[in-house]
Each structure stands twice: as C-alpha cells, then as structure tokens.
Amino acid sequence: MSLATRNGTPSVDAPVNPPTVVRQRRVRPGLLGLAVLLIALGGLGAAFAVTSVRATGSYLAVARPVEVGREISAADLVTVQVAGGQGLRPVPAARLDEVVGKRAAVALLPGTLLTLGQVTDDPLLGPGQQQIALGLKTAQVPARELHPGDKVLLVSTPDNDADGDPAAAGTRFSATVIDMVSPANDDRVLYLALLTRDVPAVVALAAQERLAVVLTEAA
C-alpha cells in the first residue's frame, strides 16, 4: 500500500497491519446435549399438560339417594364426563352391568362419583339380624365418624320422667355399624345391624331418647 506526502515527495510503502482474527468460543458437547434435553423435556411436559386437561372419560355418578343395603338399579346412576381424573377412582360407565344388582355398602348421595368401595356383594346383615336407624345428636356419637364394621354398645339410660327401677337402666345391646350419615342440620343418622330379638326394646328406648352409644371396637 502506497501513501503520498504533502510536499510531493514520492510515495512510500507503509506497513499494513495484519487482519484481526476473532477467536470463536468452543461449545462444550456436554452443555449442548443438556440444552437439547431440557428443550425436549419442556416440550413433553407441555404436551402432557395439554393432554391431561383435554382427556375426558365416561364414569358413573349417583343420580338419586340410595340407602345403605338397598339394591342398586340402573335408574340410580347416570353417566358423566370427567376431565383429567388424576387421583380419582370412579367406576367407568362401561362397567355399569357389574354394579347394577349389587347393594350399597354406604349411603349414596346424588351428584357424587361412584366407586367400587361403595358397593358390595357381601351380606350387610348376619343371620338373625335386622337393620335399624338411630337419629343422634352430635354429642351422642362416640367418635367424629363411625365406619362400617365398627362394633358398638347401645346402653339404656335412666328414665328421668318416671320412678322406675334403677336396675332397669344400663341394659346393653350389641350392634354393628353399617353406615353413618350426617344431614345438613349437623345431627347424625346411625345405621346398625342388631339382633332381631333386641330390635323392639331398642326402638322403644330410642323413641324415649334413652340410649347411649359406646364404641367398643373399630373396624
């Protein structure tokens, strides 16, 4: 390269600076692989989330009240569409025939999904037993919740309105819990399996509000 001077002297060759070489950073193969893996996992996670939200299934729900021990009919159930369903174990609608004809192991409430644990083929009443229902106040229940299979004692209390024999109080009746329901008024309805011979006395005592319930064995 030649440069001209102001005084007209011949041009001289000026040294030329060599071009600047920019060093490129080397990308580590391990970091590149990690980045690709994170991108792939993010895409899979997004796809799974969309699929979970959009996926629906047909399941059985309770259409009308079914008392404990009553045989379930097709009219008691309705098919509903449920999206997602993680953590739930409702009965698929395709298994309707497996449920119809079985008995309710617990009280079935309208609007709830049906599970296999709520139905049974086992007899709820043993030989020589009958089912009764007792309406109790919250303070009369020996536990926050009683469950099917719990063993209880029904103990008669003294009659405060009559001069009866004190020895007549304290009569005990063994029973097994079939179910317990909590109505909206915060009372309790206790369904019990009781020996047939004890039913008349227990019904009479319940009408007089002279029964105490004692939990003796949890299921």
C-alpha positions as YAML, in Angstrom:
chain: A
units: angstrom
residues:
- id: 1
  name: MET
  ca: [0.00, 0.00, 0.00]
- id: 2
  name: SER
  ca: [1.42, 3.46, -1.01]
- id: 3
  name: LEU
  ca: [0.94, 6.79, 0.79]
- id: 4
  name: ALA
  ca: [1.50, 10.24, -0.78]
- id: 5
  name: THR
  ca: [3.23, 13.05, 1.22]
- id: 6
  name: ARG
  ca: [2.12, 16.70, 1.24]
- id: 7
  name: ASN
  ca: [5.39, 18.07, -0.23]
- id: 8
  name: GLY
  ca: [5.12, 15.98, -3.32]
- id: 9
  name: THR
  ca: [7.77, 13.54, -2.42]
- id: 10
  name: PRO
  ca: [7.35, 10.13, -3.83]
- id: 11
  name: SER
  ca: [5.03, 7.86, -2.04]
- id: 12
  name: VAL
  ca: [6.39, 5.32, 0.31]
- id: 13
  name: ASP
  ca: [5.13, 1.96, 1.15]
- id: 14
  name: ALA
  ca: [3.53, 1.91, 4.63]
- id: 15
  name: PRO
  ca: [3.33, -1.28, 6.62]
- id: 16
  name: VAL
  ca: [-0.05, -2.99, 6.51]
- id: 17
  name: ASN
  ca: [-1.47, -4.24, 9.79]
- id: 18
  name: PRO
  ca: [-2.43, -7.90, 9.68]
- id: 19
  name: PRO
  ca: [-6.16, -8.62, 9.93]
- id: 20
  name: THR
  ca: [-7.58, -9.22, 13.41]
- id: 21
  name: VAL
  ca: [-8.56, -12.79, 13.99]
- id: 22
  name: VAL
  ca: [-11.61, -13.26, 16.26]
- id: 23
  name: ARG
  ca: [-11.31, -16.38, 18.31]
- id: 24
  name: GLN
  ca: [-14.51, -18.42, 18.36]
- id: 25
  name: ARG
  ca: [-15.65, -19.91, 21.63]
- id: 26
  name: ARG
  ca: [-15.77, -23.63, 21.67]
- id: 27
  name: VAL
  ca: [-19.15, -25.08, 22.69]
- id: 28
  name: ARG
  ca: [-18.80, -27.95, 25.04]
- id: 29
  name: PRO
  ca: [-20.65, -31.03, 23.75]
- id: 30
  name: GLY
  ca: [-21.99, -31.78, 27.25]
- id: 31
  name: LEU
  ca: [-23.67, -28.36, 27.61]
- id: 32
  name: LEU
  ca: [-25.13, -28.60, 24.14]
- id: 33
  name: GLY
  ca: [-26.60, -32.02, 24.92]
- id: 34
  name: LEU
  ca: [-28.06, -30.72, 28.20]
- id: 35
  name: ALA
  ca: [-29.72, -27.81, 26.42]
- id: 36
  name: VAL
  ca: [-31.28, -30.13, 23.85]
- id: 37
  name: LEU
  ca: [-32.51, -32.44, 26.62]
- id: 38
  name: LEU
  ca: [-34.12, -29.55, 28.56]
- id: 39
  name: ILE
  ca: [-35.89, -28.33, 25.43]
- id: 40
  name: ALA
  ca: [-37.19, -31.83, 24.72]
- id: 41
  name: LEU
  ca: [-38.41, -32.31, 28.30]
- id: 42
  name: GLY
  ca: [-40.15, -28.94, 28.23]
- id: 43
  name: GLY
  ca: [-41.99, -29.92, 25.08]
- id: 44
  name: LEU
  ca: [-43.03, -33.25, 26.54]
- id: 45
  name: GLY
  ca: [-44.25, -31.57, 29.73]
- id: 46
  name: ALA
  ca: [-46.36, -29.11, 27.79]
- id: 47
  name: ALA
  ca: [-47.83, -31.89, 25.67]
- id: 48
  name: PHE
  ca: [-48.64, -33.94, 28.77]
- id: 49
  name: ALA
  ca: [-50.34, -30.97, 30.46]
- id: 50
  name: VAL
  ca: [-52.49, -30.30, 27.41]
- id: 51
  name: THR
  ca: [-53.40, -33.97, 27.13]
- id: 52
  name: SER
  ca: [-54.33, -34.17, 30.83]
- id: 53
  name: VAL
  ca: [-56.61, -31.16, 30.57]
- id: 54
  name: ARG
  ca: [-58.30, -32.27, 27.39]
- id: 55
  name: ALA
  ca: [-58.62, -36.00, 28.14]
- id: 56
  name: THR
  ca: [-62.08, -36.95, 29.34]
- id: 57
  name: GLY
  ca: [-63.69, -40.22, 30.35]
- id: 58
  name: SER
  ca: [-67.19, -41.52, 30.97]
- id: 59
  name: TYR
  ca: [-67.87, -42.53, 34.56]
- id: 60
  name: LEU
  ca: [-70.82, -43.46, 36.77]
- id: 61
  name: ALA
  ca: [-72.32, -40.94, 39.19]
- id: 62
  name: VAL
  ca: [-75.19, -41.22, 41.65]
- id: 63
  name: ALA
  ca: [-78.46, -39.83, 40.26]
- id: 64
  name: ARG
  ca: [-80.69, -40.20, 43.34]
- id: 65
  name: PRO
  ca: [-80.30, -41.21, 47.00]
- id: 66
  name: VAL
  ca: [-79.66, -44.89, 47.69]
- id: 67
  name: GLU
  ca: [-79.99, -46.13, 51.26]
- id: 68
  name: VAL
  ca: [-77.48, -48.47, 52.83]
- id: 69
  name: GLY
  ca: [-78.19, -52.09, 51.91]
- id: 70
  name: ARG
  ca: [-80.56, -51.30, 49.05]
- id: 71
  name: GLU
  ca: [-80.00, -52.94, 45.69]
- id: 72
  name: ILE
  ca: [-78.66, -50.56, 43.06]
- id: 73
  name: SER
  ca: [-80.58, -50.19, 39.80]
- id: 74
  name: ALA
  ca: [-79.60, -48.52, 36.54]
- id: 75
  name: ALA
  ca: [-82.03, -45.68, 37.31]
- id: 76
  name: ASP
  ca: [-79.97, -44.83, 40.40]
- id: 77
  name: LEU
  ca: [-76.96, -43.97, 38.25]
- id: 78
  name: VAL
  ca: [-76.09, -41.54, 35.49]
- id: 79
  name: THR
  ca: [-73.13, -41.28, 33.09]
- id: 80
  name: VAL
  ca: [-70.96, -38.16, 33.40]
- id: 81
  name: GLN
  ca: [-67.91, -36.87, 31.57]
- id: 82
  name: VAL
  ca: [-64.92, -36.16, 33.80]
- id: 83
  name: ALA
  ca: [-61.80, -34.35, 32.55]
- id: 84
  name: GLY
  ca: [-58.42, -35.43, 33.86]
- id: 85
  name: GLY
  ca: [-59.40, -37.60, 36.79]
- id: 86
  name: GLN
  ca: [-55.96, -37.89, 38.42]
- id: 87
  name: GLY
  ca: [-56.32, -39.18, 41.98]
- id: 88
  name: LEU
  ca: [-59.89, -40.37, 41.43]
- id: 89
  name: ARG
  ca: [-61.05, -43.98, 41.14]
- id: 90
  name: PRO
  ca: [-64.62, -43.72, 39.81]
- id: 91
  name: VAL
  ca: [-66.32, -46.64, 38.11]
- id: 92
  name: PRO
  ca: [-66.14, -46.38, 34.30]
- id: 93
  name: ALA
  ca: [-69.52, -46.18, 32.58]
- id: 94
  name: ALA
  ca: [-68.69, -49.34, 30.63]
- id: 95
  name: ARG
  ca: [-68.86, -51.33, 33.90]
- id: 96
  name: LEU
  ca: [-72.50, -50.45, 34.61]
- id: 97
  name: ASP
  ca: [-73.60, -54.10, 34.39]
- id: 98
  name: GLU
  ca: [-71.08, -55.02, 37.12]
- id: 99
  name: VAL
  ca: [-72.63, -52.51, 39.54]
- id: 100
  name: VAL
  ca: [-76.35, -52.96, 38.90]
- id: 101
  name: GLY
  ca: [-77.78, -55.57, 41.26]
- id: 102
  name: LYS
  ca: [-75.21, -55.03, 43.99]
- id: 103
  name: ARG
  ca: [-76.08, -53.36, 47.29]
- id: 104
  name: ALA
  ca: [-74.97, -50.00, 48.58]
- id: 105
  name: ALA
  ca: [-72.32, -50.51, 51.27]
- id: 106
  name: VAL
  ca: [-72.72, -46.86, 52.32]
- id: 107
  name: ALA
  ca: [-75.36, -44.22, 51.70]
- id: 108
  name: LEU
  ca: [-75.05, -42.96, 48.11]
- id: 109
  name: LEU
  ca: [-75.65, -39.25, 47.63]
- id: 110
  name: PRO
  ca: [-76.75, -37.62, 44.34]
- id: 111
  name: GLY
  ca: [-74.04, -35.80, 42.41]
- id: 112
  name: THR
  ca: [-71.14, -37.92, 43.69]
- id: 113
  name: LEU
  ca: [-68.97, -40.24, 41.61]
- id: 114
  name: LEU
  ca: [-69.48, -43.93, 42.29]
- id: 115
  name: THR
  ca: [-66.53, -46.05, 43.44]
- id: 116
  name: LEU
  ca: [-66.28, -49.81, 43.81]
- id: 117
  name: GLY
  ca: [-65.74, -49.39, 47.55]
- id: 118
  name: GLN
  ca: [-69.30, -48.09, 47.86]
- id: 119
  name: VAL
  ca: [-70.94, -51.26, 46.57]
- id: 120
  name: THR
  ca: [-70.80, -54.82, 47.86]
- id: 121
  name: ASP
  ca: [-71.94, -58.37, 47.30]
- id: 122
  name: ASP
  ca: [-71.40, -59.31, 50.93]
- id: 123
  name: PRO
  ca: [-74.44, -59.53, 53.18]
- id: 124
  name: LEU
  ca: [-74.73, -56.45, 55.37]
- id: 125
  name: LEU
  ca: [-76.87, -58.32, 57.90]
- id: 126
  name: GLY
  ca: [-75.85, -61.54, 59.56]
- id: 127
  name: PRO
  ca: [-78.18, -64.41, 60.44]
- id: 128
  name: GLY
  ca: [-80.92, -63.31, 62.84]
- id: 129
  name: GLN
  ca: [-80.16, -59.59, 62.39]
- id: 130
  name: GLN
  ca: [-82.22, -56.62, 61.31]
- id: 131
  name: GLN
  ca: [-81.23, -53.10, 60.33]
- id: 132
  name: ILE
  ca: [-82.36, -50.07, 62.33]
- id: 133
  name: ALA
  ca: [-81.62, -46.36, 62.06]
- id: 134
  name: LEU
  ca: [-80.97, -44.13, 65.07]
- id: 135
  name: GLY
  ca: [-81.15, -40.34, 64.95]
- id: 136
  name: LEU
  ca: [-78.50, -38.93, 67.27]
- id: 137
  name: LYS
  ca: [-77.18, -35.55, 68.29]
- id: 138
  name: THR
  ca: [-73.52, -34.81, 67.66]
- id: 139
  name: ALA
  ca: [-72.73, -35.13, 71.37]
- id: 140
  name: GLN
  ca: [-74.23, -38.62, 71.44]
- id: 141
  name: VAL
  ca: [-71.84, -40.03, 68.85]
- id: 142
  name: PRO
  ca: [-68.75, -41.65, 70.42]
- id: 143
  name: ALA
  ca: [-66.44, -40.63, 67.56]
- id: 144
  name: ARG
  ca: [-66.30, -37.95, 64.91]
- id: 145
  name: GLU
  ca: [-67.05, -40.61, 62.30]
- id: 146
  name: LEU
  ca: [-68.20, -44.19, 62.70]
- id: 147
  name: HIS
  ca: [-67.36, -46.58, 59.88]
- id: 148
  name: PRO
  ca: [-68.96, -49.77, 58.53]
- id: 149
  name: GLY
  ca: [-67.88, -52.70, 60.66]
- id: 150
  name: ASP
  ca: [-67.36, -50.75, 63.89]
- id: 151
  name: LYS
  ca: [-68.71, -52.54, 66.97]
- id: 152
  name: VAL
  ca: [-70.86, -50.52, 69.39]
- id: 153
  name: LEU
  ca: [-72.91, -51.00, 72.53]
- id: 154
  name: LEU
  ca: [-76.31, -49.40, 72.95]
- id: 155
  name: VAL
  ca: [-76.76, -48.72, 76.65]
- id: 156
  name: SER
  ca: [-80.14, -47.76, 78.11]
- id: 157
  name: THR
  ca: [-80.17, -44.69, 80.36]
- id: 158
  name: PRO
  ca: [-82.48, -43.97, 83.35]
- id: 159
  name: ASP
  ca: [-85.98, -42.62, 82.76]
- id: 160
  name: ASN
  ca: [-85.99, -39.19, 84.37]
- id: 161
  name: ASP
  ca: [-89.76, -38.79, 83.96]
- id: 162
  name: ALA
  ca: [-90.76, -41.88, 85.93]
- id: 163
  name: ASP
  ca: [-89.88, -43.62, 89.16]
- id: 164
  name: GLY
  ca: [-88.64, -46.79, 87.59]
- id: 165
  name: ASP
  ca: [-86.32, -49.46, 88.83]
- id: 166
  name: PRO
  ca: [-82.73, -48.13, 88.59]
- id: 167
  name: ALA
  ca: [-81.61, -51.66, 87.79]
- id: 168
  name: ALA
  ca: [-83.56, -51.47, 84.54]
- id: 169
  name: ALA
  ca: [-81.14, -48.82, 83.33]
- id: 170
  name: GLY
  ca: [-77.82, -49.92, 81.89]
- id: 171
  name: THR
  ca: [-79.19, -52.71, 79.69]
- id: 172
  name: ARG
  ca: [-76.76, -53.33, 76.86]
- id: 173
  name: PHE
  ca: [-77.35, -54.27, 73.24]
- id: 174
  name: SER
  ca: [-74.50, -55.21, 70.90]
- id: 175
  name: ALA
  ca: [-74.66, -53.83, 67.36]
- id: 176
  name: THR
  ca: [-72.51, -53.40, 64.26]
- id: 177
  name: VAL
  ca: [-72.29, -50.15, 62.32]
- id: 178
  name: ILE
  ca: [-73.48, -50.36, 58.73]
- id: 179
  name: ASP
  ca: [-73.14, -46.65, 57.95]
- id: 180
  name: MET
  ca: [-73.40, -43.18, 59.41]
- id: 181
  name: VAL
  ca: [-74.85, -40.15, 57.62]
- id: 182
  name: SER
  ca: [-74.54, -36.50, 58.61]
- id: 183
  name: PRO
  ca: [-77.60, -34.49, 57.47]
- id: 184
  name: ALA
  ca: [-77.44, -30.75, 56.91]
- id: 185
  name: ASN
  ca: [-78.69, -30.00, 60.44]
- id: 186
  name: ASP
  ca: [-75.46, -31.45, 61.90]
- id: 187
  name: ASP
  ca: [-77.27, -34.40, 63.52]
- id: 188
  name: ARG
  ca: [-76.22, -37.99, 62.85]
- id: 189
  name: VAL
  ca: [-78.16, -40.95, 61.47]
- id: 190
  name: LEU
  ca: [-76.61, -44.21, 62.54]
- id: 191
  name: TYR
  ca: [-77.49, -47.40, 60.65]
- id: 192
  name: LEU
  ca: [-76.95, -50.51, 62.75]
- id: 193
  name: ALA
  ca: [-77.20, -54.28, 62.38]
- id: 194
  name: LEU
  ca: [-78.95, -55.56, 65.50]
- id: 195
  name: LEU
  ca: [-80.20, -58.92, 66.69]
- id: 196
  name: THR
  ca: [-83.86, -59.32, 65.82]
- id: 197
  name: ARG
  ca: [-84.83, -60.02, 69.43]
- id: 198
  name: ASP
  ca: [-83.30, -56.70, 70.56]
- id: 199
  name: VAL
  ca: [-84.99, -54.51, 67.95]
- id: 200
  name: PRO
  ca: [-88.29, -53.82, 69.82]
- id: 201
  name: ALA
  ca: [-86.54, -52.74, 73.04]
- id: 202
  name: VAL
  ca: [-84.00, -50.56, 71.22]
- id: 203
  name: VAL
  ca: [-86.70, -48.87, 69.15]
- id: 204
  name: ALA
  ca: [-88.71, -48.09, 72.30]
- id: 205
  name: LEU
  ca: [-85.67, -46.69, 74.10]
- id: 206
  name: ALA
  ca: [-84.69, -44.61, 71.06]
- id: 207
  name: ALA
  ca: [-88.18, -43.09, 70.95]
- id: 208
  name: GLN
  ca: [-87.73, -42.06, 74.61]
- id: 209
  name: GLU
  ca: [-84.21, -40.74, 73.87]
- id: 210
  name: ARG
  ca: [-82.81, -43.15, 76.43]
- id: 211
  name: LEU
  ca: [-79.93, -44.64, 74.52]
- id: 212
  name: ALA
  ca: [-76.20, -44.01, 74.74]
- id: 213
  name: VAL
  ca: [-73.83, -45.29, 72.05]
- id: 214
  name: VAL
  ca: [-70.45, -46.67, 73.11]
- id: 215
  name: LEU
  ca: [-67.72, -47.59, 70.61]
- id: 216
  name: THR
  ca: [-66.13, -50.88, 71.67]
- id: 217
  name: GLU
  ca: [-64.11, -51.93, 68.59]
- id: 218
  name: ALA
  ca: [-63.08, -50.02, 65.49]
- id: 219
  name: ALA
  ca: [-63.17, -51.83, 62.16]
...
